[in-house]
Every structure is written in C-alpha cells, then in structure tokens.
XYZ file of C-alpha atoms in Angstrom:
439
model
C -60.620 -38.875 -78.941
C -61.173 -42.627 -79.095
C -59.803 -45.418 -76.784
C -56.809 -47.297 -78.135
C -55.961 -50.841 -77.378
C -52.760 -50.992 -75.537
C -50.140 -53.516 -76.477
C -49.453 -56.088 -73.964
C -46.351 -58.248 -73.310
C -46.388 -61.953 -73.117
C -46.511 -62.028 -69.192
C -49.362 -59.627 -69.231
C -51.465 -61.624 -71.564
C -50.798 -64.700 -69.692
C -51.911 -62.803 -66.573
C -55.001 -61.549 -68.103
C -55.763 -65.101 -69.548
C -55.169 -66.830 -65.902
C -57.338 -63.892 -64.575
C -60.270 -64.796 -66.678
C -59.488 -68.502 -66.406
C -60.255 -68.256 -62.633
C -63.410 -66.240 -63.311
C -64.739 -68.702 -65.748
C -64.133 -71.713 -63.396
C -66.304 -69.753 -60.597
C -69.222 -68.931 -63.195
C -70.739 -72.008 -62.568
C -70.952 -71.940 -58.933
C -72.107 -68.214 -59.292
C -74.899 -69.280 -61.445
C -75.996 -72.532 -59.419
C -76.072 -69.826 -56.447
C -78.199 -67.471 -58.404
C -80.607 -70.612 -59.605
C -81.087 -71.701 -55.833
C -81.826 -68.169 -54.541
C -84.221 -67.664 -57.474
C -86.074 -71.101 -56.916
C -86.445 -70.076 -53.465
C -88.111 -66.807 -54.291
C -85.641 -64.440 -52.971
C -86.312 -60.821 -53.865
C -82.820 -59.677 -54.979
C -82.418 -62.948 -57.224
C -84.941 -62.243 -59.977
C -84.621 -62.536 -63.754
C -83.240 -58.887 -63.982
C -80.132 -60.378 -62.075
C -79.364 -62.700 -64.842
C -77.690 -59.721 -66.612
C -74.714 -60.619 -64.336
C -74.426 -63.649 -66.790
C -74.746 -61.319 -69.711
C -78.474 -62.687 -70.375
C -81.047 -59.978 -70.993
C -84.590 -61.237 -70.599
C -85.807 -57.564 -70.987
C -85.334 -55.433 -74.241
C -82.087 -53.583 -74.309
C -81.976 -49.992 -75.593
C -79.117 -48.442 -77.073
C -77.564 -45.645 -75.198
C -75.175 -42.650 -75.890
C -73.370 -43.184 -72.666
C -72.934 -46.063 -70.249
C -72.110 -45.287 -66.790
C -70.957 -48.021 -64.115
C -71.380 -47.767 -60.441
C -70.846 -50.350 -58.088
C -73.317 -49.608 -55.411
C -75.376 -46.849 -53.385
C -72.630 -44.112 -52.784
C -71.422 -44.233 -56.417
C -75.206 -44.336 -57.722
C -75.567 -41.170 -55.910
C -72.546 -39.497 -57.481
C -73.840 -40.629 -61.130
C -77.374 -39.524 -60.250
C -75.916 -35.786 -59.700
C -73.686 -35.948 -63.099
C -76.650 -37.550 -65.099
C -79.525 -34.869 -64.106
C -76.925 -32.002 -64.810
C -76.052 -33.763 -68.397
C -79.827 -34.242 -69.237
C -80.839 -30.669 -68.070
C -78.685 -29.444 -70.964
C -78.813 -32.261 -73.227
C -82.575 -33.510 -72.961
C -81.945 -36.127 -75.722
C -79.200 -37.672 -74.058
C -79.877 -41.656 -73.601
C -78.174 -43.127 -70.375
C -77.505 -46.721 -69.193
C -76.599 -47.396 -65.780
C -74.956 -50.603 -64.676
C -74.677 -51.586 -60.906
C -73.460 -54.856 -59.329
C -75.741 -55.039 -56.231
C -79.475 -54.913 -55.640
C -79.079 -52.069 -53.243
C -77.370 -49.918 -56.315
C -80.083 -51.123 -58.587
C -82.823 -49.845 -56.033
C -80.818 -46.421 -55.706
C -81.101 -46.071 -59.376
C -84.655 -46.675 -59.468
C -85.264 -44.093 -56.495
C -82.962 -41.289 -57.838
C -83.411 -41.574 -61.850
C -86.524 -43.622 -62.331
C -87.324 -43.720 -65.964
C -84.503 -41.234 -66.830
C -82.264 -43.992 -67.604
C -81.914 -47.822 -68.276
C -80.723 -49.900 -65.625
C -78.611 -53.100 -66.116
C -76.415 -55.133 -63.659
C -73.066 -55.256 -65.185
C -71.747 -58.801 -66.375
C -68.857 -60.591 -64.450
C -65.757 -59.638 -66.035
C -65.327 -62.018 -69.169
C -64.446 -60.596 -72.371
C -67.155 -62.360 -74.090
C -69.777 -61.052 -71.611
C -68.585 -57.452 -71.667
C -68.663 -57.540 -75.406
C -72.063 -58.842 -75.381
C -73.013 -56.144 -73.097
C -71.396 -53.440 -75.151
C -72.850 -54.753 -78.681
C -76.357 -54.528 -76.749
C -76.019 -50.910 -75.471
C -73.368 -49.453 -77.968
C -72.377 -46.875 -75.988
C -70.046 -43.793 -77.530
C -68.444 -43.557 -74.155
C -68.419 -44.907 -70.644
C -68.082 -43.702 -67.656
C -67.021 -45.480 -64.552
C -67.717 -43.974 -61.168
C -64.811 -43.816 -58.328
C -62.777 -47.014 -58.428
C -64.970 -50.088 -59.987
C -62.293 -50.779 -62.956
C -62.414 -54.402 -64.540
C -59.513 -55.291 -66.800
C -61.734 -57.253 -69.462
C -64.202 -54.503 -69.592
C -61.817 -51.671 -70.265
C -60.027 -53.868 -72.935
C -63.178 -54.569 -74.679
C -63.995 -50.734 -74.770
C -60.494 -50.127 -76.081
C -61.147 -52.927 -78.857
C -64.229 -51.104 -79.926
C -62.654 -47.652 -79.610
C -64.956 -46.509 -76.603
C -63.333 -43.947 -74.521
C -63.651 -44.728 -70.812
C -63.533 -42.066 -68.333
C -63.188 -42.472 -64.539
C -65.009 -39.811 -62.780
C -64.970 -39.014 -59.072
C -61.727 -41.353 -59.154
C -60.782 -42.813 -56.013
C -57.616 -44.608 -55.272
C -56.881 -45.121 -51.292
C -53.454 -45.902 -50.384
C -54.558 -49.428 -49.682
C -55.996 -50.152 -53.331
C -52.963 -48.874 -54.686
C -50.738 -51.400 -52.992
C -53.154 -53.874 -54.348
C -52.859 -52.827 -57.823
C -49.195 -52.680 -57.527
C -49.144 -56.146 -56.744
C -51.151 -57.136 -59.791
C -49.325 -54.794 -62.001
C -49.336 -57.208 -64.908
C -52.834 -57.247 -64.987
C -53.763 -53.779 -64.004
C -51.053 -51.660 -65.901
C -52.635 -52.381 -69.403
C -56.062 -51.550 -68.061
C -54.993 -48.423 -66.501
C -53.104 -47.246 -69.684
C -56.165 -47.807 -71.773
C -58.279 -45.452 -69.748
C -59.071 -41.978 -71.610
C -58.818 -39.733 -68.349
C -59.120 -40.120 -64.590
C -60.959 -37.333 -62.768
C -59.503 -37.461 -59.111
C -61.145 -36.452 -56.033
C -58.171 -35.304 -54.125
C -54.354 -35.056 -54.133
C -54.214 -38.314 -52.505
C -55.956 -40.040 -55.268
C -54.165 -37.944 -58.078
C -50.712 -38.959 -56.736
C -51.803 -42.961 -56.253
C -53.032 -42.994 -59.926
C -49.759 -41.309 -61.114
C -47.736 -43.850 -58.963
C -49.613 -46.719 -60.643
C -48.463 -45.130 -64.165
C -51.040 -43.159 -65.438
C -49.496 -40.199 -67.361
C -50.122 -36.553 -66.104
C -52.107 -35.689 -69.325
C -54.596 -38.259 -68.415
C -54.908 -36.857 -65.045
C -57.057 -33.928 -63.542
C -57.772 -33.209 -59.935
C -61.503 -32.182 -60.415
C -62.364 -32.504 -56.610
C -65.252 -34.597 -55.084
C -68.604 -34.652 -56.779
C -69.806 -36.013 -53.477
C -69.851 -32.145 -52.072
C -72.411 -31.250 -54.768
C -75.212 -31.528 -52.672
C -78.440 -29.415 -52.330
C -80.046 -28.728 -49.028
C -83.508 -30.038 -50.306
C -85.991 -32.560 -48.885
C -88.165 -34.470 -51.216
C -90.714 -35.542 -48.214
C -90.375 -39.257 -48.718
C -89.334 -39.835 -45.087
C -91.880 -37.076 -43.662
C -94.576 -39.829 -43.122
C -92.100 -42.270 -41.189
C -90.948 -39.434 -38.701
C -94.402 -38.067 -38.140
C -95.497 -40.903 -36.361
C -92.780 -40.993 -33.687
C -91.144 -37.505 -33.444
C -93.565 -35.846 -30.998
C -93.153 -32.350 -29.726
C -89.814 -31.576 -28.307
C -88.247 -34.973 -29.157
C -84.608 -35.076 -30.591
C -83.510 -37.705 -33.164
C -80.409 -39.467 -33.459
C -80.037 -41.210 -36.903
C -77.864 -44.302 -37.160
C -77.100 -44.603 -41.004
C -75.804 -47.366 -43.047
C -75.052 -49.413 -40.149
C -73.117 -52.833 -40.043
C -72.474 -55.196 -37.416
C -71.704 -54.863 -34.592
C -72.638 -50.888 -34.945
C -76.419 -51.687 -33.989
C -75.284 -53.236 -30.921
C -72.999 -50.349 -29.883
C -75.470 -47.880 -31.244
C -78.107 -49.854 -29.074
C -75.969 -49.756 -26.050
C -75.509 -46.147 -26.124
C -79.140 -45.437 -26.663
C -80.238 -47.419 -23.499
C -77.956 -45.056 -21.359
C -78.967 -42.135 -23.167
C -82.746 -42.794 -22.748
C -82.626 -43.292 -19.239
C -81.229 -39.730 -18.666
C -82.992 -37.972 -21.929
C -86.370 -39.655 -22.443
C -87.113 -37.529 -25.255
C -84.278 -39.024 -27.320
C -85.477 -41.220 -30.340
C -83.049 -43.364 -31.992
C -83.725 -44.455 -35.755
C -81.489 -47.001 -37.077
C -81.127 -47.563 -40.791
C -78.861 -50.733 -41.635
C -76.760 -50.687 -44.910
C -77.884 -53.649 -46.301
C -81.618 -54.871 -46.632
C -80.976 -58.576 -45.876
C -79.916 -57.826 -42.255
C -83.453 -56.014 -41.436
C -84.663 -58.957 -40.094
C -81.515 -59.697 -37.814
C -81.249 -56.214 -36.497
C -84.963 -56.085 -35.552
C -84.394 -59.393 -33.399
C -81.458 -57.592 -31.800
C -83.651 -54.648 -30.973
C -86.508 -56.506 -29.476
C -84.507 -57.880 -26.674
C -83.163 -54.507 -25.602
C -86.247 -53.852 -22.941
C -87.025 -50.521 -24.952
C -89.757 -49.755 -26.960
C -89.234 -50.835 -30.409
C -90.943 -49.715 -33.827
C -90.367 -50.979 -37.354
C -91.279 -48.561 -40.320
C -92.431 -51.515 -42.515
C -95.053 -52.468 -40.012
C -96.138 -48.897 -39.107
C -99.328 -47.699 -40.700
C -97.944 -44.212 -41.890
C -101.332 -43.624 -43.407
C -103.314 -43.155 -40.115
C -102.727 -40.049 -38.079
C -103.994 -41.759 -34.996
C -100.892 -43.485 -34.569
C -98.374 -41.053 -33.264
C -96.273 -42.778 -30.836
C -94.046 -40.319 -29.023
C -93.183 -43.263 -26.415
C -91.328 -45.117 -29.082
C -87.577 -45.320 -28.183
C -86.131 -46.919 -31.235
C -87.362 -47.119 -34.797
C -85.649 -49.617 -37.182
C -86.063 -48.085 -40.740
C -86.204 -51.152 -42.878
C -87.035 -49.369 -46.046
C -84.415 -48.189 -49.002
C -84.188 -44.831 -50.393
C -85.153 -42.654 -47.286
C -82.122 -42.204 -45.388
C -80.925 -38.990 -47.248
C -84.251 -37.332 -46.356
C -84.307 -38.712 -42.884
C -81.058 -36.617 -42.076
C -83.166 -33.717 -42.417
C -85.251 -34.512 -39.696
C -82.865 -35.667 -37.347
C -80.801 -33.607 -34.885
C -77.434 -35.417 -34.713
C -75.985 -38.627 -36.696
C -73.903 -41.707 -36.643
C -72.455 -42.473 -40.046
C -71.835 -46.547 -40.158
C -69.258 -48.682 -41.751
C -66.852 -46.627 -39.417
C -66.786 -48.585 -36.376
C -67.029 -51.567 -38.350
C -64.166 -52.045 -40.564
C -65.850 -50.903 -43.620
C -63.885 -47.743 -44.357
C -66.783 -45.494 -43.399
C -69.709 -44.289 -45.549
C -69.927 -40.921 -46.770
C -71.046 -38.308 -44.073
C -71.836 -35.486 -46.145
C -75.408 -36.294 -46.768
C -75.765 -35.569 -42.901
C -73.761 -32.709 -42.995
C -75.650 -30.785 -45.758
C -78.656 -31.106 -43.409
C -76.716 -28.740 -40.814
C -76.576 -31.475 -38.252
C -73.508 -32.705 -36.188
C -72.033 -36.147 -37.087
C -69.958 -38.989 -35.378
C -67.765 -41.582 -36.748
C -65.422 -44.278 -35.984
C -61.887 -44.677 -36.827
C -62.415 -46.622 -40.087
C -62.586 -43.913 -42.582
C -60.338 -44.735 -45.386
C -63.291 -44.521 -48.183
C -63.472 -40.908 -47.838
C -60.456 -39.419 -46.060
C -60.618 -36.146 -47.536
C -64.339 -35.635 -46.552
C -63.746 -36.905 -43.026
C -60.859 -34.686 -42.588
C -62.587 -31.594 -43.721
C -65.782 -32.306 -41.695
C -63.662 -33.200 -38.687
C -61.312 -30.116 -38.863
C -64.414 -28.007 -39.200
C -65.598 -29.018 -35.960
C -68.820 -30.877 -37.538
C -67.476 -34.504 -37.196
C -66.595 -36.265 -33.993
C -64.632 -39.583 -33.738
C -66.373 -42.081 -31.803
C -65.057 -45.560 -30.996
C -67.483 -47.211 -28.745
C -71.094 -46.785 -27.061
C -69.509 -44.561 -24.149
C -67.968 -42.248 -26.828
C -71.482 -41.931 -28.389
C -73.093 -41.352 -25.088
C -70.881 -38.588 -23.989
C -71.064 -36.841 -27.402
C -74.624 -37.100 -27.897
C -75.030 -35.810 -24.127
C -73.281 -32.737 -24.686
C -75.582 -31.919 -27.801
C -78.615 -32.484 -25.883
C -77.691 -30.391 -23.122
C -76.393 -27.659 -25.241
C -78.479 -26.747 -28.304
C -76.306 -23.907 -29.308
C -73.248 -26.226 -29.698
C -75.365 -28.755 -31.710
C -76.562 -26.075 -33.913
C -73.217 -24.390 -34.219
C -71.710 -27.831 -35.150
C -74.306 -28.736 -37.772
C -73.752 -25.583 -39.476
C -69.930 -26.117 -39.915
C -70.710 -29.293 -41.784
C -73.022 -27.320 -44.210
C -70.335 -24.665 -44.559
C -67.681 -27.281 -45.715
C -70.030 -28.520 -48.505
C -70.478 -24.919 -49.780
C -66.809 -24.073 -49.818
C -66.123 -26.996 -51.655
C -68.243 -27.172 -54.678
C -67.263 -26.891 -58.257
C -66.174 -30.643 -59.123
C -69.415 -31.637 -61.082
C -68.553 -28.693 -63.367
C -64.917 -29.714 -63.955
C -65.844 -33.003 -64.592
C -68.604 -32.259 -67.122
C -66.122 -30.098 -68.746
C -64.095 -32.932 -69.239
C -66.680 -35.332 -71.047
C -67.439 -34.978 -74.725
C -71.000 -35.372 -75.050
C -71.936 -37.356 -78.358
C -73.317 -35.062 -80.986
C -77.007 -35.087 -81.964
C-alpha cells in the first residue's frame, strides 16, 4: 500500500502556506544561532547538525526504512523495533533521524553502526524533499507523536507510506491539534496507519478524524524491556557503592527537581548515612549548573566525569552524592540502585518513562506531572510499585520506609517487574503491521 496525496481545500492550502512562511522567516535566525554556537566551539553545534538545514557534509546512504524520533525516549523505542527487524532481516538498511543532540547520542549508544543517523531538517517542503531524495526510503516510521505537516506531505507526493508506531496522543495534544485542524487534518488523513499505545491514544486519534481502518491499538513498546545489564555503569557505581550502601537514583531530572531531591537527601543522610544519592540530569547542558548547586550543600559530592574509574584505589564510600554527568548510563544505573525518583514529574514536563527503573525491580517515585505516560504511570501505581511524591518531605517519608523495611522495598520493586511482564506483546503487533521491503 502506497501513500496517497490527500486533496486540500483552499483554506487548508492557505493554512499550510502560512505555516511554511512563518518557518521560513525563522530559518535565518536559527542558522545564525547555529553559526554563533559553532564559532564558539559548542559541542552540540557541529557540522553534522547542519542536517537541520538540509545540508549534508557527510556521505548519505540510501535506506529501506527511515525512522524518525524526537529524542531519547523515542530512540529507545526505535532501537527495540530496529534490533528486532534486523534480527529477522539482516540486510535491512535503516536511517534514524532525531532533532536533539541527546537523541543523537542515544542512537550512537544503542544502535552504533547498525543505522545511519541524520538530524531531521526543519519542516519546510523543499528541505524534506531534499532529505527524502537523498535517503530514498521505501517507507517512513514516526515514533510516538513527532508528526510534521510538510514531511508527511512530501512522503505522500512520493508515495512513501508513513506509519506512526507507538503512537501517543495526550488529551492536551489533541486539543491543540483540533485548534489547528486546517493544518493538521490533511496530514493525519495522509498517514497509512497509526499504532496506538493505549485506548486513550486510540480514541484521541479517532476524534481527530483518522478512520478506524487506519488505527490499531497495539499497546506500548516501552513495556518490551529485558532485565539485562550491559555493565557500562558498573565502573561508576563500584567507586561509591561500598558495602551495605543503598542507592537512590534521581533520573532524568529538571530544574527544580535537583534542589528538591537534594533537600530530601540532606534529611535522609543525617539519619541513614549509608544512603548514596546519584543524580542524572536530563540535559547535558545543565551538568555544570547542577554541580554548582550540589557543591554548596555541605555534603560530600563527586562527579563521574572527574572520577578515575580505572583505579581500584579510589573507592569512596564516604561520598554522599554523585552527579552522573555522562550520557547513556542511566538505564544500567537503575540495576545497581535500590529505589528511584523519575524526573520531569515534579517539574511540569509530563514525567519521563519509569519502566527502565521498574524492569530493574526497584520501587519508584514520581510527581503529579505524568501526562506523557499516563497508562504506564497508572499501571505501576496501581500495582504498588510507583509512589506519588510532590516535595522533598514526601521523598523523605517514602525512602525512609524502604530503608527501614527491606521486605517492603523488595516487594514494591518486584511488582513493577511483574507489570512489565504482563504487558508485553506490543512489539510483535507493531511489526505485523509494518510491510518490510522485499530484497
């Protein structure tokens, strides 16, 4: 089945033209911003990032499939899908696009040389056309929610089918799409199929006008986790864990969550000196700022990038807090921890995915901002694995309970693992809906 170009009304054409015009006006400012950052030697503003302007300094290879992910979480979903597809189709060639450096780093970490990575251009028709002409994919997969009107239109013009996998559509996003219906409706009608995460997502796509024949409730690929450890985090943990220490991981944190967790740690460590807090900020550009915050706490602070992990003589059980200022280690770190706080949930960011902690069979905590993954949140909370916390005192109370009662901590962790085992199957359902190119 090929993609077809959906006819548009005059109002819809004008809406798309105004959207493209606004983006075109912003383009020079965005390019100057890149140029300044590149001139200053900023790590994330390298020549590869010119892909966002449809400039390709590197050699581009053609691929059977182009998979677009916005950032870290979506790349993790894509990696599970890609690894499974390549396992049964070793000759399959794949290009993965992201829009953020953290997403690019995750592609390199999880997929390495298995795929070609490019940054997705800004959503102008000529830029998307240039990308598709270079990669020449037989189909495009978009992970979760990152849909762009001109990208979908260019795929339709070239008869390239677009499938949305692990499709997510929050109530908030659906309301926003409805306000932009003149722009969004033709895009949604041009999509070949939507694999929805949950009944909520299915219903919201239905309400936005996607016909039932193009919708399947496949479930959430994020549940497709294996309880395995790569070992990448072991050198970090071995320097600090020490005997009888308990580790609290604060993963994917945002401002002001580091301060909230820090305040909780001060109170907890005064009563439980064996506790070790490891903080992993979501964005690498905040590493230095978080380190400055931690330094004035009066506690013993270490930073993984400044720790000699190759020397066995530097085991530091006296360290109270470790700032993990490295990418690609958080998933493994959960397996060395005893309990976790999942960031983006007290900060109003919708909450990051708690499943990577749950599969490690440790209990988790989150704030009230959980609209990114409500099905996951509700399932873990109902099971007794995930606990709601809104401030530092809530964290103190919850962690104190687990520190005082090992049996309760272990039981809560196991319940999260059981939820994951009971929700598998989305990956295979999604693969069944993807038509692989014939060799």
